[in-house]
Amino acid sequence: MHIVCMPAQTKNKKISMAKEKRTAIEPTRQEDYPEWYQQVIRAADLAENSPVRGCMVIKPWGYSLWENMQRALDAMFKDTGHTNAYFPLFIPVSYLEKEAEHVEGFAKECAVVTHSRLEAGPDGKLVPASPLEEPLIVRPTSETIIGEMYSRWVQSYRDLPILVNQWANVVRWEMRTRLFLRTAEFLWQEGHTAHATKEEAETETLKMLRVYETFAQDFMAMPVICGRKTEGEKFPGAVDTYCIEAMMQDRKALQAGTSHFLGQNFAKASNIKFLSESGEQEYAWTTSWGVSTRLIGGMVMTHSDDDGLVLPPKLAPLHVVILPVLHNDSEKANVLAYCNSLKDEISSQYFNGDKIKVSIDSRDIRGGEKVWSWIKKGVPLRLEIGPRDIANSAVFAARRDTGEKKAYSRAEFVASLPEILGKIQNNLFARAKKYRDDNTSEIKGRKEFYSYFTPQNPKKPEIHGGFACANYDGSEDVEDMLRKDLKVTVRCIPLLGGEPDGNCIFTGKPAKYKAVFAKSY
Amino acid sequence: MHIVCMPAQTKNKKISMAKEKRTAIEPTRQEDYPEWYQQVIRAADLAENSPVRGCMVIKPWGYSLWENMQRALDAMFKDTGHTNAYFPLFIPVSYLEKEAEHVEGFAKECAVVTHSRLEAGPDGKLVPASPLEEPLIVRPTSETIIGEMYSRWVQSYRDLPILVNQWANVVRWEMRTRLFLRTAEFLWQEGHTAHATKEEAETETLKMLRVYETFAQDFMAMPVICGRKTEGEKFPGAVDTYCIEAMMQDRKALQAGTSHFLGQNFAKASNIKFLSESGEQEYAWTTSWGVSTRLIGGMVMTHSDDDGLVLPPKLAPLHVVILPVLHNDSEKANVLAYCNSLKDEISSQYFNGDKIKVSIDSRDIRGGEKVWSWIKKGVPLRLEIGPRDIANSAVFAARRDTGEKKAYSRAEFVASLPEILGKIQNNLFARAKKYRDDNTSEIKGRKEFYSYFTPQNPKKPEIHGGFACANYDGSEDVEDMLRKDLKVTVRCIPLLGGEPDGNCIFTGKPAKYKAVFAKSY
């Protein structure tokens, strides 16, 4: 893909360009947000659709984001006392049926395995053979199969708590899919814990919610609201579902992680019983919590701009890319030698506990194309190094997040790299938080609410709406109405949202909550 | 599980015991090797069978072995220029059909997805609904789906090589399963590379074989023979399959990893074509290579003894366990404080580039039970710390591999820990290599060969046979005969096996190879 364009951030630079193009990504966010999102992913080479309906291929640059997320999350899970294990991909249909709400939630869209062999049919083509006695579904989530195993592992209170996490693929036969955000197969982690008391399980549920909050904010630089879901929005089979909700740049909400207090529902369904300290047979209290490759979509939509991907340094596969500027072959050896020694110096520096990742792009392609390829990939810092920089022992550095370009002395740059990367990380968070706060409104009446969520031009709806905080009576009728009229849902009842300060803006009845409403992914 | 037993290695110690028991694992390797294997896994709590036919649950201790294997292998893959990616779980049946030998190899045992929904049947039970237009199989390996993607990614020689690896689960509907060694679902990595030339692809195939050899020998302490498979034993669709073969303690061979040179077979099947430097349309040359959770089974069977698991320090989840010896409550605080400070000191030491992993077991259970639980889990070093040790500033350490117990001064022990762990690692490799070499024979005639592989007591076959090196004419007739008569196969034609030095011992015809024969898993 050849890019001949001039983005907003470098409009003073002379690059030959097709006049009609202004940004590396077409369309822009304002022009067509969903299409912009697809194009950012494509331009950064993160993932693509596969020929298998709804299943994506996560390409190396995208997968390395997932690896970095996994590493950070896994360390946080282990720090909070969890270990990893692995449970079967398949769930017998009879297991799913054990929990009534659960089966209701997952039976409608699942991959069903019915045969264990293929054989040549009458026309020579392969057809399924050897039917299974009981069909299996590919796990959409593992509460029921893990519950069955826990029921075998738990006899006494001494066997509790069980604090286990699984990194796995899961399948939900979604009809409308979108890379990272909603795919038939996705990668995730699912924590499943069992406890002797209700209090301990509730504490665990909230502890893991806070782990997700910390990860989203500190690593992804994505501000989130911690809250509880309403009855209508909670996980099928849960007593309470807690979530972190983030705002994308189209002002829609993205549910980025959930932590479920399952009460004794699944313990009863799976018969997870234990002999308590006082000698009684009791059901355990369980939790489950998960985040998925959806986070990558959230990160893309939180920070990227009309020139492509923007990555927070704490999760970037590469922090610094060095681009040698070569005008003729005679300079080549000298410039590359300088770049190599600079690379060694940079990679001996640390950021966030790990060595700084740096690479030299010495591909033999046009300079503009090369620069743009790294802009679109979201690398936090680009260094252009030519003979003049070498003569001055200087470094010319461009920040991806702000577009700022600055000359440093080499020594100064290398020494301040951890600080610069930290600044980029903090800037991304501050910018995203400002965007969210600017687009969050306290709404006092129904009419104002409807107007807030209605685009001005219904034929070509611009980016509109945001997070609406409003007094709400907690009724499902209101939820149904808003879903139908505006495609708006209660995102959560924030844990720090405060008490309602008036009656429900929709019904006039006493308000139960101050809730956050939004359109969402 | 309560263990009341006295193993050979501690027969001088006074532990109350049931007279008839001699070892922590019953039966012993000599008595019943397959059952011993199951019991070692059970006693170490590595894994267990799930209610889903043929699928195992990998429990935390077992999964942490896989995590350690992954970490080491992943670093080696990246050091050799590979990146990770992720491809769909499902493969359309029409893709599988593209390569004739491949479909022959995998269609017979696979999980077939035929529906995308469950609905209540006439009796209220859930039945499959919404049949798929084309059935999908759960990947048994991913050559065909990855080949399809590569055909989209590759246009010109500039797009080559593609050096990608995937960590994933795969499913093969095996009829007879055994924890880790042969399960319907297992975890593995599969590398898939595409190259512009035959030579480059062949070099890659052998490079990755050497990576596996290094990993097996340096990390797992498991000696392996590198070789090439015969026509009858190679991967369905490959031109050449290379393997590493290890000897278990029942003298059977375990194929521990394979690296396939696929020629242009899959490139033609998937249409991976590129414009060469000279302007011709050419098919790419591809390779694939993989190791799986089977390695855990191989590690268990290589090193464990009649008291349970023995772990090589480079892959152990825990290097040192500290067992406080408490006779009465008054000592408790003092002993635990000493153990904690010892733990801190130990964990600041490094082994093989990482901090030494140490834990204190302060559970309130009987001392014997506690000691045995760690013996059975295979932790390389156990420290028993009581008031007397504290008074002497001493450490009493037991090695899992040799059973050796030794008193050290605390400072001496801590300082020499990396060396002790290194010695254990080396001892395990040397011991396994000696066992293999002692049970490898040059066989000069057919009668000798048959006698070598025939147990003395057919009713209760003792551990017998081993690796047989023999001159072989390379014919499939011989392979069929040996498989039928003795359940013996050609394990490989060793890369360093030398030339045949006589005629085929089975047919008297000119020998083509000096091959290694064995019974196998």
PDB file of C-alpha atoms in Angstrom, chain A residues 250-484:
ATOM      1  CA  ASP A 250     -17.157   8.344  18.604  1.00  0.00           C
ATOM      2  CA  ARG A 251     -18.349   8.833  22.214  1.00  0.00           C
ATOM      3  CA  LYS A 252     -19.773   5.331  22.358  1.00  0.00           C
ATOM      4  CA  ALA A 253     -19.060   3.160  25.385  1.00  0.00           C
ATOM      5  CA  LEU A 254     -16.971   0.033  25.232  1.00  0.00           C
ATOM      6  CA  GLN A 255     -17.413  -2.567  27.952  1.00  0.00           C
ATOM      7  CA  ALA A 256     -13.762  -3.429  28.401  1.00  0.00           C
ATOM      8  CA  GLY A 257     -13.832  -6.025  31.185  1.00  0.00           C
ATOM      9  CA  THR A 258     -16.263  -7.708  33.533  1.00  0.00           C
ATOM     10  CA  SER A 259     -16.071  -9.325  36.948  1.00  0.00           C
ATOM     11  CA  HIS A 260     -19.002 -11.441  38.090  1.00  0.00           C
ATOM     12  CA  PHE A 261     -20.148 -12.353  41.575  1.00  0.00           C
ATOM     13  CA  LEU A 262     -21.936 -15.619  40.868  1.00  0.00           C
ATOM     14  CA  GLY A 263     -23.280 -16.207  44.358  1.00  0.00           C
ATOM     15  CA  GLN A 264     -24.058 -19.899  44.814  1.00  0.00           C
ATOM     16  CA  ASN A 265     -25.811 -20.211  41.432  1.00  0.00           C
ATOM     17  CA  PHE A 266     -23.076 -22.110  39.648  1.00  0.00           C
ATOM     18  CA  ALA A 267     -21.996 -23.957  42.799  1.00  0.00           C
ATOM     19  CA  LYS A 268     -25.523 -25.335  43.022  1.00  0.00           C
ATOM     20  CA  ALA A 269     -25.649 -26.104  39.304  1.00  0.00           C
ATOM     21  CA  SER A 270     -22.297 -27.917  39.446  1.00  0.00           C
ATOM     22  CA  ASN A 271     -22.614 -29.227  43.001  1.00  0.00           C
ATOM     23  CA  ILE A 272     -19.521 -27.524  44.417  1.00  0.00           C
ATOM     24  CA  LYS A 273     -20.017 -28.443  48.076  1.00  0.00           C
ATOM     25  CA  PHE A 274     -17.669 -28.405  51.020  1.00  0.00           C
ATOM     26  CA  LEU A 275     -17.585 -29.383  54.659  1.00  0.00           C
ATOM     27  CA  SER A 276     -17.330 -26.117  56.563  1.00  0.00           C
ATOM     28  CA  GLU A 277     -15.178 -25.505  59.627  1.00  0.00           C
ATOM     29  CA  SER A 278     -18.270 -26.014  61.741  1.00  0.00           C
ATOM     30  CA  GLY A 279     -18.961 -29.362  60.094  1.00  0.00           C
ATOM     31  CA  GLU A 280     -21.843 -28.390  57.766  1.00  0.00           C
ATOM     32  CA  GLN A 281     -22.157 -29.229  54.063  1.00  0.00           C
ATOM     33  CA  GLU A 282     -22.286 -25.889  52.258  1.00  0.00           C
ATOM     34  CA  TYR A 283     -22.244 -24.674  48.684  1.00  0.00           C
ATOM     35  CA  ALA A 284     -19.234 -22.648  47.657  1.00  0.00           C
ATOM     36  CA  TRP A 285     -19.447 -19.027  46.459  1.00  0.00           C
ATOM     37  CA  THR A 286     -17.918 -18.430  43.061  1.00  0.00           C
ATOM     38  CA  THR A 287     -16.728 -15.596  40.845  1.00  0.00           C
ATOM     39  CA  SER A 288     -15.579 -15.247  37.268  1.00  0.00           C
ATOM     40  CA  TRP A 289     -13.875 -12.379  35.474  1.00  0.00           C
ATOM     41  CA  GLY A 290     -12.496 -11.785  32.030  1.00  0.00           C
ATOM     42  CA  VAL A 291     -10.968  -9.485  29.474  1.00  0.00           C
ATOM     43  CA  SER A 292     -10.367 -10.307  25.837  1.00  0.00           C
ATOM     44  CA  THR A 293      -8.730  -9.276  22.573  1.00  0.00           C
ATOM     45  CA  ARG A 294     -11.559  -6.717  22.482  1.00  0.00           C
ATOM     46  CA  LEU A 295      -9.169  -4.601  24.574  1.00  0.00           C
ATOM     47  CA  ILE A 296      -7.026  -4.171  21.457  1.00  0.00           C
ATOM     48  CA  GLY A 297     -10.017  -2.638  19.670  1.00  0.00           C
ATOM     49  CA  GLY A 298     -10.573  -0.374  22.676  1.00  0.00           C
ATOM     50  CA  MET A 299      -6.974   0.763  22.673  1.00  0.00           C
ATOM     51  CA  VAL A 300      -7.097   1.472  18.928  1.00  0.00           C
ATOM     52  CA  MET A 301     -10.258   3.531  19.251  1.00  0.00           C
ATOM     53  CA  THR A 302      -9.126   5.451  22.329  1.00  0.00           C
ATOM     54  CA  HIS A 303      -5.843   6.838  21.008  1.00  0.00           C
ATOM     55  CA  SER A 304      -5.577   6.557  17.246  1.00  0.00           C
ATOM     56  CA  ASP A 305      -5.948   9.582  14.996  1.00  0.00           C
ATOM     57  CA  ASP A 306      -6.548  10.306  11.339  1.00  0.00           C
ATOM     58  CA  ASP A 307      -3.002   9.222  10.539  1.00  0.00           C
ATOM     59  CA  GLY A 308      -3.441   5.779  12.054  1.00  0.00           C
ATOM     60  CA  LEU A 309      -2.588   3.851  15.167  1.00  0.00           C
ATOM     61  CA  VAL A 310      -1.218   5.547  18.292  1.00  0.00           C
ATOM     62  CA  LEU A 311       0.200   3.178  20.909  1.00  0.00           C
ATOM     63  CA  PRO A 312       0.758   3.755  24.616  1.00  0.00           C
ATOM     64  CA  PRO A 313       4.468   3.111  25.286  1.00  0.00           C
ATOM     65  CA  LYS A 314       3.743   0.565  28.038  1.00  0.00           C
ATOM     66  CA  LEU A 315       2.160  -1.786  25.493  1.00  0.00           C
ATOM     67  CA  ALA A 316       4.008  -0.850  22.306  1.00  0.00           C
ATOM     68  CA  PRO A 317       5.901  -3.716  20.632  1.00  0.00           C
ATOM     69  CA  LEU A 318       8.492  -1.139  19.648  1.00  0.00           C
ATOM     70  CA  HIS A 319       9.244   2.127  21.451  1.00  0.00           C
ATOM     71  CA  VAL A 320      11.641   3.737  19.042  1.00  0.00           C
ATOM     72  CA  VAL A 321      12.235   3.242  15.347  1.00  0.00           C
ATOM     73  CA  ILE A 322      15.410   4.606  13.808  1.00  0.00           C
ATOM     74  CA  LEU A 323      15.152   5.692  10.183  1.00  0.00           C
ATOM     75  CA  PRO A 324      18.514   6.209   8.504  1.00  0.00           C
ATOM     76  CA  VAL A 325      18.381   9.076   6.008  1.00  0.00           C
ATOM     77  CA  LEU A 326      20.562   8.113   3.065  1.00  0.00           C
ATOM     78  CA  HIS A 327      21.047  10.433   0.123  1.00  0.00           C
ATOM     79  CA  ASN A 328      23.784   8.418  -1.545  1.00  0.00           C
ATOM     80  CA  ASP A 329      25.674   5.178  -1.115  1.00  0.00           C
ATOM     81  CA  SER A 330      28.862   6.819   0.127  1.00  0.00           C
ATOM     82  CA  GLU A 331      27.120   7.902   3.342  1.00  0.00           C
ATOM     83  CA  LYS A 332      25.527   4.536   3.933  1.00  0.00           C
ATOM     84  CA  ALA A 333      28.160   2.711   5.997  1.00  0.00           C
ATOM     85  CA  ASN A 334      28.746   5.723   8.198  1.00  0.00           C
ATOM     86  CA  VAL A 335      25.052   6.399   8.853  1.00  0.00           C
ATOM     87  CA  LEU A 336      24.258   2.753   9.549  1.00  0.00           C
ATOM     88  CA  ALA A 337      27.179   2.467  11.949  1.00  0.00           C
ATOM     89  CA  TYR A 338      25.936   5.531  13.832  1.00  0.00           C
ATOM     90  CA  CYS A 339      22.388   4.116  13.905  1.00  0.00           C
ATOM     91  CA  ASN A 340      23.633   0.788  15.213  1.00  0.00           C
ATOM     92  CA  SER A 341      25.599   2.323  18.029  1.00  0.00           C
ATOM     93  CA  LEU A 342      22.636   4.552  18.873  1.00  0.00           C
ATOM     94  CA  LYS A 343      20.393   1.500  18.901  1.00  0.00           C
ATOM     95  CA  ASP A 344      22.699  -0.296  21.324  1.00  0.00           C
ATOM     96  CA  GLU A 345      22.751   2.728  23.590  1.00  0.00           C
ATOM     97  CA  ILE A 346      18.974   3.078  23.547  1.00  0.00           C
ATOM     98  CA  SER A 347      18.301  -0.604  24.160  1.00  0.00           C
ATOM     99  CA  SER A 348      20.414  -0.546  27.277  1.00  0.00           C
ATOM    100  CA  GLN A 349      17.936   1.937  28.797  1.00  0.00           C
ATOM    101  CA  TYR A 350      14.882   0.827  30.755  1.00  0.00           C
ATOM    102  CA  PHE A 351      11.252   1.908  30.620  1.00  0.00           C
ATOM    103  CA  ASN A 352       8.651   0.536  33.006  1.00  0.00           C
ATOM    104  CA  GLY A 353      10.983  -2.238  34.172  1.00  0.00           C
ATOM    105  CA  ASP A 354      11.910  -3.573  30.744  1.00  0.00           C
ATOM    106  CA  LYS A 355      14.574  -2.743  28.216  1.00  0.00           C
ATOM    107  CA  ILE A 356      13.516  -0.143  25.702  1.00  0.00           C
ATOM    108  CA  LYS A 357      12.639  -1.777  22.393  1.00  0.00           C
ATOM    109  CA  VAL A 358      14.268  -0.170  19.395  1.00  0.00           C
ATOM    110  CA  SER A 359      14.687  -1.142  15.780  1.00  0.00           C
ATOM    111  CA  ILE A 360      16.402   0.250  12.675  1.00  0.00           C
ATOM    112  CA  ASP A 361      14.420   0.330   9.453  1.00  0.00           C
ATOM    113  CA  SER A 362      17.024   0.108   6.725  1.00  0.00           C
ATOM    114  CA  ARG A 363      14.641  -1.110   4.030  1.00  0.00           C
ATOM    115  CA  ASP A 364      15.384   0.211   0.600  1.00  0.00           C
ATOM    116  CA  ILE A 365      12.126   2.123   0.077  1.00  0.00           C
ATOM    117  CA  ARG A 366      11.269   5.791  -0.340  1.00  0.00           C
ATOM    118  CA  GLY A 367      11.771   7.877   2.802  1.00  0.00           C
ATOM    119  CA  GLY A 368       8.199   9.185   2.861  1.00  0.00           C
ATOM    120  CA  GLU A 369       6.689   5.760   2.558  1.00  0.00           C
ATOM    121  CA  LYS A 370       8.960   4.493   5.308  1.00  0.00           C
ATOM    122  CA  VAL A 371       8.085   7.310   7.704  1.00  0.00           C
ATOM    123  CA  TRP A 372       4.390   6.840   7.057  1.00  0.00           C
ATOM    124  CA  SER A 373       4.525   3.118   7.601  1.00  0.00           C
ATOM    125  CA  TRP A 374       5.699   3.715  11.182  1.00  0.00           C
ATOM    126  CA  ILE A 375       3.254   6.525  11.808  1.00  0.00           C
ATOM    127  CA  LYS A 376       0.457   4.179  10.807  1.00  0.00           C
ATOM    128  CA  LYS A 377       1.850   1.469  13.060  1.00  0.00           C
ATOM    129  CA  GLY A 378       1.734   3.816  16.053  1.00  0.00           C
ATOM    130  CA  VAL A 379       5.350   3.593  17.223  1.00  0.00           C
ATOM    131  CA  PRO A 380       5.755   6.243  19.972  1.00  0.00           C
ATOM    132  CA  LEU A 381       9.043   7.741  18.749  1.00  0.00           C
ATOM    133  CA  ARG A 382      10.675   8.007  15.347  1.00  0.00           C
ATOM    134  CA  LEU A 383      14.258   9.104  14.885  1.00  0.00           C
ATOM    135  CA  GLU A 384      15.520  10.319  11.535  1.00  0.00           C
ATOM    136  CA  ILE A 385      19.287  10.121  11.367  1.00  0.00           C
ATOM    137  CA  GLY A 386      21.257  11.652   8.513  1.00  0.00           C
ATOM    138  CA  PRO A 387      24.841  12.796   7.958  1.00  0.00           C
ATOM    139  CA  ARG A 388      24.132  16.221   9.435  1.00  0.00           C
ATOM    140  CA  ASP A 389      22.814  14.724  12.675  1.00  0.00           C
ATOM    141  CA  ILE A 390      25.918  12.578  12.880  1.00  0.00           C
ATOM    142  CA  ALA A 391      28.159  15.585  12.369  1.00  0.00           C
ATOM    143  CA  ASN A 392      26.371  17.355  15.230  1.00  0.00           C
ATOM    144  CA  SER A 393      26.075  14.211  17.368  1.00  0.00           C
ATOM    145  CA  ALA A 394      22.377  14.974  17.321  1.00  0.00           C
ATOM    146  CA  VAL A 395      19.089  13.123  17.170  1.00  0.00           C
ATOM    147  CA  PHE A 396      15.965  14.354  15.432  1.00  0.00           C
ATOM    148  CA  ALA A 397      12.949  12.821  17.174  1.00  0.00           C
ATOM    149  CA  ALA A 398       9.231  12.859  16.335  1.00  0.00           C
ATOM    150  CA  ARG A 399       6.538  11.977  18.851  1.00  0.00           C
ATOM    151  CA  ARG A 400       3.626   9.970  17.459  1.00  0.00           C
ATOM    152  CA  ASP A 401       1.106  11.226  20.013  1.00  0.00           C
ATOM    153  CA  THR A 402       1.568  14.979  19.477  1.00  0.00           C
ATOM    154  CA  GLY A 403       3.450  15.103  16.171  1.00  0.00           C
ATOM    155  CA  GLU A 404       6.053  17.255  17.933  1.00  0.00           C
ATOM    156  CA  LYS A 405       9.498  17.147  16.334  1.00  0.00           C
ATOM    157  CA  LYS A 406      12.572  18.111  18.233  1.00  0.00           C
ATOM    158  CA  ALA A 407      16.344  18.009  17.904  1.00  0.00           C
ATOM    159  CA  TYR A 408      18.271  16.705  20.902  1.00  0.00           C
ATOM    160  CA  SER A 409      21.901  16.119  21.559  1.00  0.00           C
ATOM    161  CA  ARG A 410      22.423  12.389  21.376  1.00  0.00           C
ATOM    162  CA  ALA A 411      23.440  12.044  25.024  1.00  0.00           C
ATOM    163  CA  GLU A 412      20.521  14.142  26.208  1.00  0.00           C
ATOM    164  CA  PHE A 413      18.047  12.129  24.158  1.00  0.00           C
ATOM    165  CA  VAL A 414      19.250   8.744  25.336  1.00  0.00           C
ATOM    166  CA  ALA A 415      19.284   9.818  28.970  1.00  0.00           C
ATOM    167  CA  SER A 416      15.819  11.326  28.837  1.00  0.00           C
ATOM    168  CA  LEU A 417      14.160   8.524  26.849  1.00  0.00           C
ATOM    169  CA  PRO A 418      12.444   6.890  29.840  1.00  0.00           C
ATOM    170  CA  GLU A 419      11.081  10.304  30.767  1.00  0.00           C
ATOM    171  CA  ILE A 420       9.883  11.030  27.226  1.00  0.00           C
ATOM    172  CA  LEU A 421       8.119   7.672  27.000  1.00  0.00           C
ATOM    173  CA  GLY A 422       6.542   8.318  30.395  1.00  0.00           C
ATOM    174  CA  LYS A 423       5.345  11.711  29.154  1.00  0.00           C
ATOM    175  CA  ILE A 424       3.768  10.128  26.084  1.00  0.00           C
ATOM    176  CA  GLN A 425       2.042   7.525  28.249  1.00  0.00           C
ATOM    177  CA  ASN A 426       0.685  10.233  30.558  1.00  0.00           C
ATOM    178  CA  ASN A 427      -0.317  12.514  27.718  1.00  0.00           C
ATOM    179  CA  LEU A 428      -2.372   9.769  26.093  1.00  0.00           C
ATOM    180  CA  PHE A 429      -4.191   9.111  29.329  1.00  0.00           C
ATOM    181  CA  ALA A 430      -4.793  12.803  30.026  1.00  0.00           C
ATOM    182  CA  ARG A 431      -6.023  13.433  26.487  1.00  0.00           C
ATOM    183  CA  ALA A 432      -8.395  10.455  26.579  1.00  0.00           C
ATOM    184  CA  LYS A 433      -9.647  11.461  30.005  1.00  0.00           C
ATOM    185  CA  LYS A 434     -10.272  15.013  28.882  1.00  0.00           C
ATOM    186  CA  TYR A 435     -12.165  13.735  25.855  1.00  0.00           C
ATOM    187  CA  ARG A 436     -14.307  11.537  28.035  1.00  0.00           C
ATOM    188  CA  ASP A 437     -14.932  14.222  30.640  1.00  0.00           C
ATOM    189  CA  ASP A 438     -15.748  16.784  27.944  1.00  0.00           C
ATOM    190  CA  ASN A 439     -18.309  14.395  26.569  1.00  0.00           C
ATOM    191  CA  THR A 440     -19.942  13.379  29.800  1.00  0.00           C
ATOM    192  CA  SER A 441     -23.023  15.318  30.833  1.00  0.00           C
ATOM    193  CA  GLU A 442     -25.332  15.426  33.767  1.00  0.00           C
ATOM    194  CA  ILE A 443     -28.802  15.193  32.192  1.00  0.00           C
ATOM    195  CA  LYS A 444     -31.734  16.515  34.121  1.00  0.00           C
ATOM    196  CA  GLY A 445     -34.767  15.734  31.968  1.00  0.00           C
ATOM    197  CA  ARG A 446     -36.127  13.232  29.505  1.00  0.00           C
ATOM    198  CA  LYS A 447     -36.339  15.655  26.600  1.00  0.00           C
ATOM    199  CA  GLU A 448     -32.763  16.799  27.117  1.00  0.00           C
ATOM    200  CA  PHE A 449     -31.749  13.117  27.260  1.00  0.00           C
ATOM    201  CA  TYR A 450     -33.421  12.290  23.945  1.00  0.00           C
ATOM    202  CA  SER A 451     -31.934  15.331  22.285  1.00  0.00           C
ATOM    203  CA  TYR A 452     -28.447  14.470  23.660  1.00  0.00           C
ATOM    204  CA  PHE A 453     -28.549  11.107  21.940  1.00  0.00           C
ATOM    205  CA  THR A 454     -30.127  12.244  18.643  1.00  0.00           C
ATOM    206  CA  PRO A 455     -27.862  13.260  15.750  1.00  0.00           C
ATOM    207  CA  GLN A 456     -28.555  16.598  14.060  1.00  0.00           C
ATOM    208  CA  ASN A 457     -28.453  15.102  10.599  1.00  0.00           C
ATOM    209  CA  PRO A 458     -30.173  11.707  10.662  1.00  0.00           C
ATOM    210  CA  LYS A 459     -29.071  10.924   7.093  1.00  0.00           C
ATOM    211  CA  LYS A 460     -25.398  11.206   7.893  1.00  0.00           C
ATOM    212  CA  PRO A 461     -25.153  11.031  11.651  1.00  0.00           C
ATOM    213  CA  GLU A 462     -22.138  12.920  12.959  1.00  0.00           C
ATOM    214  CA  ILE A 463     -20.308  11.877  16.122  1.00  0.00           C
ATOM    215  CA  HIS A 464     -22.730  12.834  18.876  1.00  0.00           C
ATOM    216  CA  GLY A 465     -23.899  11.986  22.377  1.00  0.00           C
ATOM    217  CA  GLY A 466     -21.503  10.758  25.020  1.00  0.00           C
ATOM    218  CA  PHE A 467     -21.926   9.536  28.565  1.00  0.00           C
ATOM    219  CA  ALA A 468     -25.116  10.748  30.211  1.00  0.00           C
ATOM    220  CA  CYS A 469     -25.387  10.660  33.995  1.00  0.00           C
ATOM    221  CA  ALA A 470     -28.971  10.695  35.144  1.00  0.00           C
ATOM    222  CA  ASN A 471     -31.267   9.780  37.988  1.00  0.00           C
ATOM    223  CA  TYR A 472     -32.921   6.480  37.204  1.00  0.00           C
ATOM    224  CA  ASP A 473     -35.555   4.390  38.939  1.00  0.00           C
ATOM    225  CA  GLY A 474     -33.866   1.109  38.017  1.00  0.00           C
ATOM    226  CA  SER A 475     -36.822  -0.261  36.062  1.00  0.00           C
ATOM    227  CA  GLU A 476     -36.448  -2.585  33.099  1.00  0.00           C
ATOM    228  CA  ASP A 477     -39.200  -0.674  31.295  1.00  0.00           C
ATOM    229  CA  VAL A 478     -36.963   2.353  31.005  1.00  0.00           C
ATOM    230  CA  GLU A 479     -34.108   0.212  29.725  1.00  0.00           C
ATOM    231  CA  ASP A 480     -36.348  -1.371  27.088  1.00  0.00           C
ATOM    232  CA  MET A 481     -37.644   2.023  25.990  1.00  0.00           C
ATOM    233  CA  LEU A 482     -34.188   3.568  25.639  1.00  0.00           C
ATOM    234  CA  ARG A 483     -32.851   0.566  23.793  1.00  0.00           C
ATOM    235  CA  LYS A 484     -35.711   0.748  21.349  1.00  0.00           C
TER     236      LYS A 484
END
